[in-house]
PDB file of C-alpha atoms in Angstrom:
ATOM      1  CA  UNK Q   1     160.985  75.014 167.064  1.00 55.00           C
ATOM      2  CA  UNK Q   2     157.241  75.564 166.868  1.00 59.00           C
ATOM      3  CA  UNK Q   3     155.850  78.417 169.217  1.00 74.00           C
ATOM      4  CA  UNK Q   4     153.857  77.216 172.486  1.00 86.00           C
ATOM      5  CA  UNK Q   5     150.473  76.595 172.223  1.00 91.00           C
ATOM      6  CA  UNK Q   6     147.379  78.321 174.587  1.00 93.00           C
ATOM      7  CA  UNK Q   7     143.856  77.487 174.634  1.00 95.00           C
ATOM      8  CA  UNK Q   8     141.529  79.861 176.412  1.00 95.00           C
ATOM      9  CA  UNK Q   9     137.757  78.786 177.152  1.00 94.00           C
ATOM     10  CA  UNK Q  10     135.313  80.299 179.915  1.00 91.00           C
ATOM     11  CA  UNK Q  11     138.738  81.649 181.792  1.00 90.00           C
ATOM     12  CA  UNK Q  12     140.608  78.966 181.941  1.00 92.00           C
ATOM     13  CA  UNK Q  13     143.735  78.055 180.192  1.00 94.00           C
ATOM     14  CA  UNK Q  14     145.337  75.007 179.054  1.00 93.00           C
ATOM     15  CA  UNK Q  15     149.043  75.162 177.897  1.00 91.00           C
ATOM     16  CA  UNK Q  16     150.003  72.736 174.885  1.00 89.00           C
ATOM     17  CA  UNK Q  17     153.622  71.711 174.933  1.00 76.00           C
ATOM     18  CA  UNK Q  18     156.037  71.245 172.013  1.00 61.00           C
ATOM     19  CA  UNK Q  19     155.162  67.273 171.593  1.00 62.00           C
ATOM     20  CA  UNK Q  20     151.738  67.208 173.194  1.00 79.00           C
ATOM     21  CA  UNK Q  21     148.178  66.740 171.626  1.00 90.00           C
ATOM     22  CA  UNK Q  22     144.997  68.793 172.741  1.00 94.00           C
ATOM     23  CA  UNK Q  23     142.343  67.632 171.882  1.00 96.00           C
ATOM     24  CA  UNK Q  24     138.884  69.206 172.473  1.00 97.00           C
ATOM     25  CA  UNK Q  25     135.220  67.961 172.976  1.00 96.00           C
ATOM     26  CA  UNK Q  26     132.442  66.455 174.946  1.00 96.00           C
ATOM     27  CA  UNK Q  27     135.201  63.853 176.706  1.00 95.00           C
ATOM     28  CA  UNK Q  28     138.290  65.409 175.873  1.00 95.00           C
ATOM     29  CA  UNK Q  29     141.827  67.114 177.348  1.00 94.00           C
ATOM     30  CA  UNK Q  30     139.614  69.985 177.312  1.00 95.00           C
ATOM     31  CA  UNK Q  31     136.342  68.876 177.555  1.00 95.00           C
ATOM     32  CA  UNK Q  32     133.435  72.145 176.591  1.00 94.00           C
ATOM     33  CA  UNK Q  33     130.539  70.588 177.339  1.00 94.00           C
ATOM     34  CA  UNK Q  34     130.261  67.268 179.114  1.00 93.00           C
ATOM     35  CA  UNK Q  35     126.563  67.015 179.159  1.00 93.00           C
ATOM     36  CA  UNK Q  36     125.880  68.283 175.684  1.00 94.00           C
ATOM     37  CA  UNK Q  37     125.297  64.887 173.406  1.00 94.00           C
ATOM     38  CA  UNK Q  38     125.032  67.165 169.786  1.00 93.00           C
ATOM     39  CA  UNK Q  39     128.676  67.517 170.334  1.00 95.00           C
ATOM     40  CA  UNK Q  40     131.303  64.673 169.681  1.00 96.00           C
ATOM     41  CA  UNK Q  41     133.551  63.601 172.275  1.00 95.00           C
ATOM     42  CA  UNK Q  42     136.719  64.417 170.578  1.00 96.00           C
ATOM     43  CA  UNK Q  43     135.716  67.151 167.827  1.00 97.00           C
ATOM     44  CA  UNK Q  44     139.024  69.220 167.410  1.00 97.00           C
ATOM     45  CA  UNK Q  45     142.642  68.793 167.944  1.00 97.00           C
ATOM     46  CA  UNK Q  46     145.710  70.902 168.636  1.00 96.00           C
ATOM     47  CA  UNK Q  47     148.741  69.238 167.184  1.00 94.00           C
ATOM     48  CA  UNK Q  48     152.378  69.724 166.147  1.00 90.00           C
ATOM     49  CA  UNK Q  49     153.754  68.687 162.622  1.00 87.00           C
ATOM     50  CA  UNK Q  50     157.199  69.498 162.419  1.00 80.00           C
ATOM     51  CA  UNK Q  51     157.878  73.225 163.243  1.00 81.00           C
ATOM     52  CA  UNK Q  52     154.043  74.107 162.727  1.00 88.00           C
ATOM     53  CA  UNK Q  53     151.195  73.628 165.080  1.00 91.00           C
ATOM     54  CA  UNK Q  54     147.637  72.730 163.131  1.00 94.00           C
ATOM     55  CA  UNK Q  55     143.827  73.081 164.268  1.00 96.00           C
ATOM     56  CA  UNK Q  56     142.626  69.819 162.469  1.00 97.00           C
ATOM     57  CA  UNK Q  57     138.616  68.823 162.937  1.00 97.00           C
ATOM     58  CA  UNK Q  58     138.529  65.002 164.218  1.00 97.00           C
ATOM     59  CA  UNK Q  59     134.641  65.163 163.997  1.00 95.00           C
ATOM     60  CA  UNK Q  60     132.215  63.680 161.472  1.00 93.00           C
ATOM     61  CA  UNK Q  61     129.154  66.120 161.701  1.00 90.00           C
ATOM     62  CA  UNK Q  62     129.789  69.148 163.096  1.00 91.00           C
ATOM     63  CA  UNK Q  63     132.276  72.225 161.723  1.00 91.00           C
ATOM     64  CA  UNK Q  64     134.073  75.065 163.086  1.00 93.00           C
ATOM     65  CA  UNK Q  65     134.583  78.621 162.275  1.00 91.00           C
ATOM     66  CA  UNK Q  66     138.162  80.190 162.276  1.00 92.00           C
ATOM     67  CA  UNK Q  67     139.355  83.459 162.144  1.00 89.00           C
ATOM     68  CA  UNK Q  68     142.428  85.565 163.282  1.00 85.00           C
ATOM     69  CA  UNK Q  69     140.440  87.440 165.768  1.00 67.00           C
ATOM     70  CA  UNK Q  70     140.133  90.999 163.865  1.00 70.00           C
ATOM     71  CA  UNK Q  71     137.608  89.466 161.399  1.00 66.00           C
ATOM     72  CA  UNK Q  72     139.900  89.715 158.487  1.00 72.00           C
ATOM     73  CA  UNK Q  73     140.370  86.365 157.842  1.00 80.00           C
ATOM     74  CA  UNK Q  74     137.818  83.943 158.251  1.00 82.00           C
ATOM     75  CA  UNK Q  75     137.578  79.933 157.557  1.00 87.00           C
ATOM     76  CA  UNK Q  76     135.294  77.229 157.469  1.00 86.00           C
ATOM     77  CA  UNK Q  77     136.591  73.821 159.206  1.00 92.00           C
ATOM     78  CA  UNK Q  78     134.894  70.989 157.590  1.00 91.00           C
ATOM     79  CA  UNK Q  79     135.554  67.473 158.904  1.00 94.00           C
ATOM     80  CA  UNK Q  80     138.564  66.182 157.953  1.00 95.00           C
ATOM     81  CA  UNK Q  81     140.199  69.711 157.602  1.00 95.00           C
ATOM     82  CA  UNK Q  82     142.669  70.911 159.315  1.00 95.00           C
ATOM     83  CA  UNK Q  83     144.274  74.915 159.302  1.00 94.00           C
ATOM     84  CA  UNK Q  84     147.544  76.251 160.601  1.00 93.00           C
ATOM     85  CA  UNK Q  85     148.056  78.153 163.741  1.00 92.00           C
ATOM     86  CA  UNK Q  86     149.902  80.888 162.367  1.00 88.00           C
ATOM     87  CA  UNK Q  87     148.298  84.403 164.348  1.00 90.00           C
ATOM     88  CA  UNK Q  88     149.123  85.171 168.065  1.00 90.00           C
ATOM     89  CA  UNK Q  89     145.383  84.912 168.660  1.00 91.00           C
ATOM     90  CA  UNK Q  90     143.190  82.368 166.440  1.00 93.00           C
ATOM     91  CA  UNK Q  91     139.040  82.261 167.404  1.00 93.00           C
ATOM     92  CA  UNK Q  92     137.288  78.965 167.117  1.00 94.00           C
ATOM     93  CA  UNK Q  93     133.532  79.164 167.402  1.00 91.00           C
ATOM     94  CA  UNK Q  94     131.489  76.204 166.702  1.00 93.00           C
ATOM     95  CA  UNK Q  95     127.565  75.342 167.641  1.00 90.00           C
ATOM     96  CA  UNK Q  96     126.510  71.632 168.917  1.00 91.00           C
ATOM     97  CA  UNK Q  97     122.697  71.529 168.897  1.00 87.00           C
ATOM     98  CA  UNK Q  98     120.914  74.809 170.559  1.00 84.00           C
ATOM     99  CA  UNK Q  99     124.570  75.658 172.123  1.00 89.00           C
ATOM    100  CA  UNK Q 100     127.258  78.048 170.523  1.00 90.00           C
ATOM    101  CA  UNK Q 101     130.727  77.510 172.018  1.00 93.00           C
ATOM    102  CA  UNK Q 102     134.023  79.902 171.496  1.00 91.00           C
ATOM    103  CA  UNK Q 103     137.488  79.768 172.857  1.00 93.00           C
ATOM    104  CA  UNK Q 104     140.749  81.403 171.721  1.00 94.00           C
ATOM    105  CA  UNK Q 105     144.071  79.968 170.561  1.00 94.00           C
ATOM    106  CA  UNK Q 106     146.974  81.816 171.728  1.00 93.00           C
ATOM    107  CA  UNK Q 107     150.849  81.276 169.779  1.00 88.00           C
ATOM    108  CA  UNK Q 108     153.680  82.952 171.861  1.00 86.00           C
ATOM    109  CA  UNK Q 109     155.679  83.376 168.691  1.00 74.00           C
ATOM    110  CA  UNK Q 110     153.445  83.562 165.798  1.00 67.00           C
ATOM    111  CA  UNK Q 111     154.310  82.537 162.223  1.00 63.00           C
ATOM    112  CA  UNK Q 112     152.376  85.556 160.659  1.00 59.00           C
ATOM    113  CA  UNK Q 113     152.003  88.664 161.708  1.00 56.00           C
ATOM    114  CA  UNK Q 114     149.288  90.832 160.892  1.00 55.00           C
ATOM    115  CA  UNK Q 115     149.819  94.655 160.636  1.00 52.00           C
ATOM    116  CA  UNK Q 116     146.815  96.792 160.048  1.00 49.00           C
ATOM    117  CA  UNK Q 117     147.114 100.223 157.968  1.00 47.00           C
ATOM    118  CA  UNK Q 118     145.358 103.274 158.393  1.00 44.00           C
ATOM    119  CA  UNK Q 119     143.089 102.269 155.665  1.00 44.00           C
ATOM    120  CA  UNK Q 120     142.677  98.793 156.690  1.00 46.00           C
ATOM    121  CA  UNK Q 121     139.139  97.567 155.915  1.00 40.00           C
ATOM    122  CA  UNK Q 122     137.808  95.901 158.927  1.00 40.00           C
ATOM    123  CA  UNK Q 123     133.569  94.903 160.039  1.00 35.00           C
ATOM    124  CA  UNK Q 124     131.349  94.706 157.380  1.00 35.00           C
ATOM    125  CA  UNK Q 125     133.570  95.243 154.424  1.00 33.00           C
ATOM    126  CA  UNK Q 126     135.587  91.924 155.015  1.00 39.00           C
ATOM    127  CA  UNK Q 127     133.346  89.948 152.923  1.00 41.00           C
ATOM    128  CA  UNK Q 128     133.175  91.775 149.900  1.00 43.00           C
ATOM    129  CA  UNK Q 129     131.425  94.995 151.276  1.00 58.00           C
ATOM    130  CA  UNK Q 130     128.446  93.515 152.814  1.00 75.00           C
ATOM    131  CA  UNK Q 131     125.125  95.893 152.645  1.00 84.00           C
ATOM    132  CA  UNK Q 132     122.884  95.164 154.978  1.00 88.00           C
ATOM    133  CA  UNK Q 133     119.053  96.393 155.191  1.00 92.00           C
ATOM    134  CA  UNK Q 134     118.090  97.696 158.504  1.00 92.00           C
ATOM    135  CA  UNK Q 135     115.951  94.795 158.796  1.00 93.00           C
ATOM    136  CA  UNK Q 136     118.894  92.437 157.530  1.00 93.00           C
ATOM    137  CA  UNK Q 137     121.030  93.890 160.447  1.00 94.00           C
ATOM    138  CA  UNK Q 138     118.528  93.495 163.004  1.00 95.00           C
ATOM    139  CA  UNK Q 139     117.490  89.578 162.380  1.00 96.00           C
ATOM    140  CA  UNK Q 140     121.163  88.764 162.901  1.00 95.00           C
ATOM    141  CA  UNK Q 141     121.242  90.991 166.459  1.00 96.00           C
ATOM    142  CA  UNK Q 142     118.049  88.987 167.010  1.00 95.00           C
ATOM    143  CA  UNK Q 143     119.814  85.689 166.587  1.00 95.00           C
ATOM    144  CA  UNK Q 144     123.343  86.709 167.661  1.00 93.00           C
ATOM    145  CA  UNK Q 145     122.504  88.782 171.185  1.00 94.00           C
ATOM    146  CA  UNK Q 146     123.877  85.745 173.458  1.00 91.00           C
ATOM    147  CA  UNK Q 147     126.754  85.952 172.430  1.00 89.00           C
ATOM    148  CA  UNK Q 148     126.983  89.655 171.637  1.00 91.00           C
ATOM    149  CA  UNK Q 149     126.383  90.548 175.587  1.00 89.00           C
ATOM    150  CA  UNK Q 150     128.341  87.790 176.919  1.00 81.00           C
ATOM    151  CA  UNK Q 151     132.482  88.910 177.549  1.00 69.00           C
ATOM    152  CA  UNK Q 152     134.794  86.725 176.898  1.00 69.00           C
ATOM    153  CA  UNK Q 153     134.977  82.740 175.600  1.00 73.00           C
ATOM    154  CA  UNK Q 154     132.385  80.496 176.615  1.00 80.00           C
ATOM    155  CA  UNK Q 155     128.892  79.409 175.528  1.00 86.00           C
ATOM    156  CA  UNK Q 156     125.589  80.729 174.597  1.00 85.00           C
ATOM    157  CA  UNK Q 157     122.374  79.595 172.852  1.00 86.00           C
ATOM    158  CA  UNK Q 158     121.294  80.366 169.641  1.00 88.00           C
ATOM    159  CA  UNK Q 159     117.762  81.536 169.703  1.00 91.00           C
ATOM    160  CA  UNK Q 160     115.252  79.848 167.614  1.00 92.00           C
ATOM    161  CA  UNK Q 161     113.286  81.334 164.734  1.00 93.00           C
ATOM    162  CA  UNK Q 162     110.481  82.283 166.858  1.00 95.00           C
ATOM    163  CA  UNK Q 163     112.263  83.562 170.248  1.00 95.00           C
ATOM    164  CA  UNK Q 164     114.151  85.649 167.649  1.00 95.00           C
ATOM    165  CA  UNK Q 165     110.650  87.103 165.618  1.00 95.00           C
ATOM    166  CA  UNK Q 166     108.978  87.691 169.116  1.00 95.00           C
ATOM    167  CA  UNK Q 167     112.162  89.520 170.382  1.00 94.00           C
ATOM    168  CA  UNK Q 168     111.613  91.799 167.212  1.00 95.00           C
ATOM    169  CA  UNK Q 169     108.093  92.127 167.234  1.00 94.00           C
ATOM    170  CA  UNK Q 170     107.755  90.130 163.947  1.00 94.00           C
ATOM    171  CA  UNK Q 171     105.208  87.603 162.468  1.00 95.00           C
ATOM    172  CA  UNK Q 172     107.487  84.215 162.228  1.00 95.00           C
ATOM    173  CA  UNK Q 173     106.358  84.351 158.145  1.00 95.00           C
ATOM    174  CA  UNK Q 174     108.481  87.495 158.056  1.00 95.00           C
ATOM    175  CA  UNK Q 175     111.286  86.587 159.967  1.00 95.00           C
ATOM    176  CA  UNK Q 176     111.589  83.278 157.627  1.00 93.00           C
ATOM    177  CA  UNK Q 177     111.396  85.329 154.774  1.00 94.00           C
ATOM    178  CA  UNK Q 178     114.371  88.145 155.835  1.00 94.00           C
ATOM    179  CA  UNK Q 179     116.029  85.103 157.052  1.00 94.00           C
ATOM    180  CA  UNK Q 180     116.236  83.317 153.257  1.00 93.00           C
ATOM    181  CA  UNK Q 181     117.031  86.715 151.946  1.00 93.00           C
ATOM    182  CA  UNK Q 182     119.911  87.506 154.397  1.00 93.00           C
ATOM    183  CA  UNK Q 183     121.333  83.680 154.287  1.00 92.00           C
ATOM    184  CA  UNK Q 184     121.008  83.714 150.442  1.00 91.00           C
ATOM    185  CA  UNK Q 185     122.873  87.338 149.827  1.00 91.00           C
ATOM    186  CA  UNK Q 186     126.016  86.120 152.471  1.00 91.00           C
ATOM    187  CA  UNK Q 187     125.734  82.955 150.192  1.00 88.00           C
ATOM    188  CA  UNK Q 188     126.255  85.099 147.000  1.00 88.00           C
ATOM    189  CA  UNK Q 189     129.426  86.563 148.612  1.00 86.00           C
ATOM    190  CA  UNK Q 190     130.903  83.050 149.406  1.00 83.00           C
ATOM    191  CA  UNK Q 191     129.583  82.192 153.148  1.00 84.00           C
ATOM    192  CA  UNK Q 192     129.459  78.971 153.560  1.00 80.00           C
ATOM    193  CA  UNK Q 193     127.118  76.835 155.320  1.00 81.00           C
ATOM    194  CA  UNK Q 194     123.949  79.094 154.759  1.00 85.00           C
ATOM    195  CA  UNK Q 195     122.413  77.150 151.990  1.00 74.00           C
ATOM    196  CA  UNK Q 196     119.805  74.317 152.937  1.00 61.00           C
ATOM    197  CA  UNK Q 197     119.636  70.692 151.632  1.00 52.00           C
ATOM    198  CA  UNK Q 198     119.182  67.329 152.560  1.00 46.00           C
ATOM    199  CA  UNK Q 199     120.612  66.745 155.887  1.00 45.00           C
ATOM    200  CA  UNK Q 200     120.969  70.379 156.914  1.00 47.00           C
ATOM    201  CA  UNK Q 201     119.194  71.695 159.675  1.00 47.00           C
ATOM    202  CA  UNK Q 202     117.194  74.886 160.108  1.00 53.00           C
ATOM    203  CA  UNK Q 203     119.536  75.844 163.629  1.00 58.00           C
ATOM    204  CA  UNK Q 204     122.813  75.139 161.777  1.00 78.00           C
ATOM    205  CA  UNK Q 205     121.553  77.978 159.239  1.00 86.00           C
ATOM    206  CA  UNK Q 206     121.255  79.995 161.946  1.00 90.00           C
ATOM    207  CA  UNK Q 207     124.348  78.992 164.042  1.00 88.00           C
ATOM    208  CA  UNK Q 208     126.586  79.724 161.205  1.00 88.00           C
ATOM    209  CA  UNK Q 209     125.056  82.875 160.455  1.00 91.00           C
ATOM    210  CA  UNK Q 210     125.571  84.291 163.850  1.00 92.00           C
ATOM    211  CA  UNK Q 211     129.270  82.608 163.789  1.00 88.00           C
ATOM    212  CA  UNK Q 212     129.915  84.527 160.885  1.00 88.00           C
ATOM    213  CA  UNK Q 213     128.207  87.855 161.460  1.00 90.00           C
ATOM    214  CA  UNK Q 214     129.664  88.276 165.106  1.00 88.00           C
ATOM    215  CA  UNK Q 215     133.425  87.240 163.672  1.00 84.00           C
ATOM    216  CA  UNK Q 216     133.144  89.340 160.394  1.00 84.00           C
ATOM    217  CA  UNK Q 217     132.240  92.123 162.728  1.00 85.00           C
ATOM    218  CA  UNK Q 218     128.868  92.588 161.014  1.00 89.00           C
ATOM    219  CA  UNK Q 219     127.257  93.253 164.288  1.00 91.00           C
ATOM    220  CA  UNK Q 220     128.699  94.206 167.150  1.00 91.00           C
ATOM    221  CA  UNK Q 221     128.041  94.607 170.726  1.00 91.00           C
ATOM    222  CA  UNK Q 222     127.246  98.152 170.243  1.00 93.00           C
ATOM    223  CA  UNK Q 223     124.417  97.537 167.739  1.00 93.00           C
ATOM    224  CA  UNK Q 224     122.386  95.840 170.262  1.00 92.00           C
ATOM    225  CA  UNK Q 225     120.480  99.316 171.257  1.00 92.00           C
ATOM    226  CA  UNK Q 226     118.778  98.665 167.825  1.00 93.00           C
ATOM    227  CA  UNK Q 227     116.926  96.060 168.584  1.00 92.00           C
ATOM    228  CA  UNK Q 228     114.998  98.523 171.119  1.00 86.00           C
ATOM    229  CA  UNK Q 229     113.652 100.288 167.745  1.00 75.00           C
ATOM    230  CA  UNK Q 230     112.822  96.396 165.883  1.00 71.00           C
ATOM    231  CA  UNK Q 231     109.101  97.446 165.450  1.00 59.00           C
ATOM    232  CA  UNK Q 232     109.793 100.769 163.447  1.00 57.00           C
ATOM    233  CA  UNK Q 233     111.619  98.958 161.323  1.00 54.00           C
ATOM    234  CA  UNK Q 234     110.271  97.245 158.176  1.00 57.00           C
ATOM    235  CA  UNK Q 235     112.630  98.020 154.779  1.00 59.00           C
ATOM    236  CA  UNK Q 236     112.107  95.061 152.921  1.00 54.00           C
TER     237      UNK Q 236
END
């Protein structure tokens, strides 16, 4: 039998039995957002095949960012995808215009277990050993502090490119520039969705950045006193 299914957003909870469906959006069994039109009415789905429960995206735009929660293991869910529930606690953060949403899935009896060593690499070195300037790291506390000081699940708003250079104290020239050199080295190491094209927008560049960052454990809640020292801060 597959384990039972918990979903987790802004404090509430909704239980998923053994043959139900969840599914998640703007008019949804758990609808995030009801007044946001960037996000689809049904955009995710809980569901049971066979003995295994699956995270599949139902949505033709928009994309999802998984991990187990530690920041060890971290996926991209395209449209069309799906990804097995298989940790006691799976995060799903995904943005819908200016607004970043994040809930938790919880398994009672978990397919995999994870069980960290002494010398298990966590943060910054999930990804390959990410170095970060100081002016990298900064940028991304720029763009990620919603979400860093909010607790819990919930939502939060991305800042744009120039709420984020005024909180730093930057010219917006400079802030594009770090931000094409911090997009295109996370790039390099295999991030996906930081590269720009036809069709892909300046703020899901930045949504997906901060989505990654804050899950990966680049930056953390207790990195936000750098921002105080932004303007002494120019490296690169």
């Amino acid at each position: 039998m597959a384990s039972t299914i918990s979903v987790e957003f802004c404090g509430q909870w909704w239980r998923v039995e053994d043959v139900e469906e969840l599914t998640i959006g703007r008019e949804a069994d758990l609808t995030v957002d009801e007044d946001n039109p960037f996000l689809h009415r049904r955009f995710l789905t809980i569901v049971r095949v066979e003995s295994m429960w699956w995270l599949v995206n139902i949505g033709s735009r928009l994309s999802a960012t998984i991990t187990d929660g530690s920041g060890s293991m971290q996926a991209w869910l395209a449209p069309g995808a799906r990804i097995p529930l298989v940790f006691d606690v799976t995060k799903v953060v995904f943005t819908a215009g200016p607004t970043t949403y994040d809930l938790s899935v919880h398994a009672d009896s978990p397919e995999f277990a994870r069980i960290a060593g002494p010398d298990d690499p966590v943060g910054e070195t999930t990804m390959g050993s990410v170095q970060l300037t100081p002016s990298q790291k900064l940028l991304i506390l720029a763009l990620a502090e919603p979400m860093l000081v909010r607790e819990g699940s919930g939502m939060s708003s991305v800042p744009t490119s120039a709420q984020a250079s005024q909180r730093l104290g930057w010219q917006l020239t400079k802030f594009n520039r770090k931000l094409d050199n911090v997009c295109d080295k996370l790039d390099r190491l295999g991030v996906r969705g930081l590269r720009g094209g036809p069709g892909k927008l300046a703020s899901n560049r930045r949504a997906r950045l901060v989505e990654h960052a804050v899950f990966s454990r680049l930056v953390t809640s207790e990195d936000l006193p750098l921002l105080e020292q932004a303007g002494q801060t120019d490296d690169d």
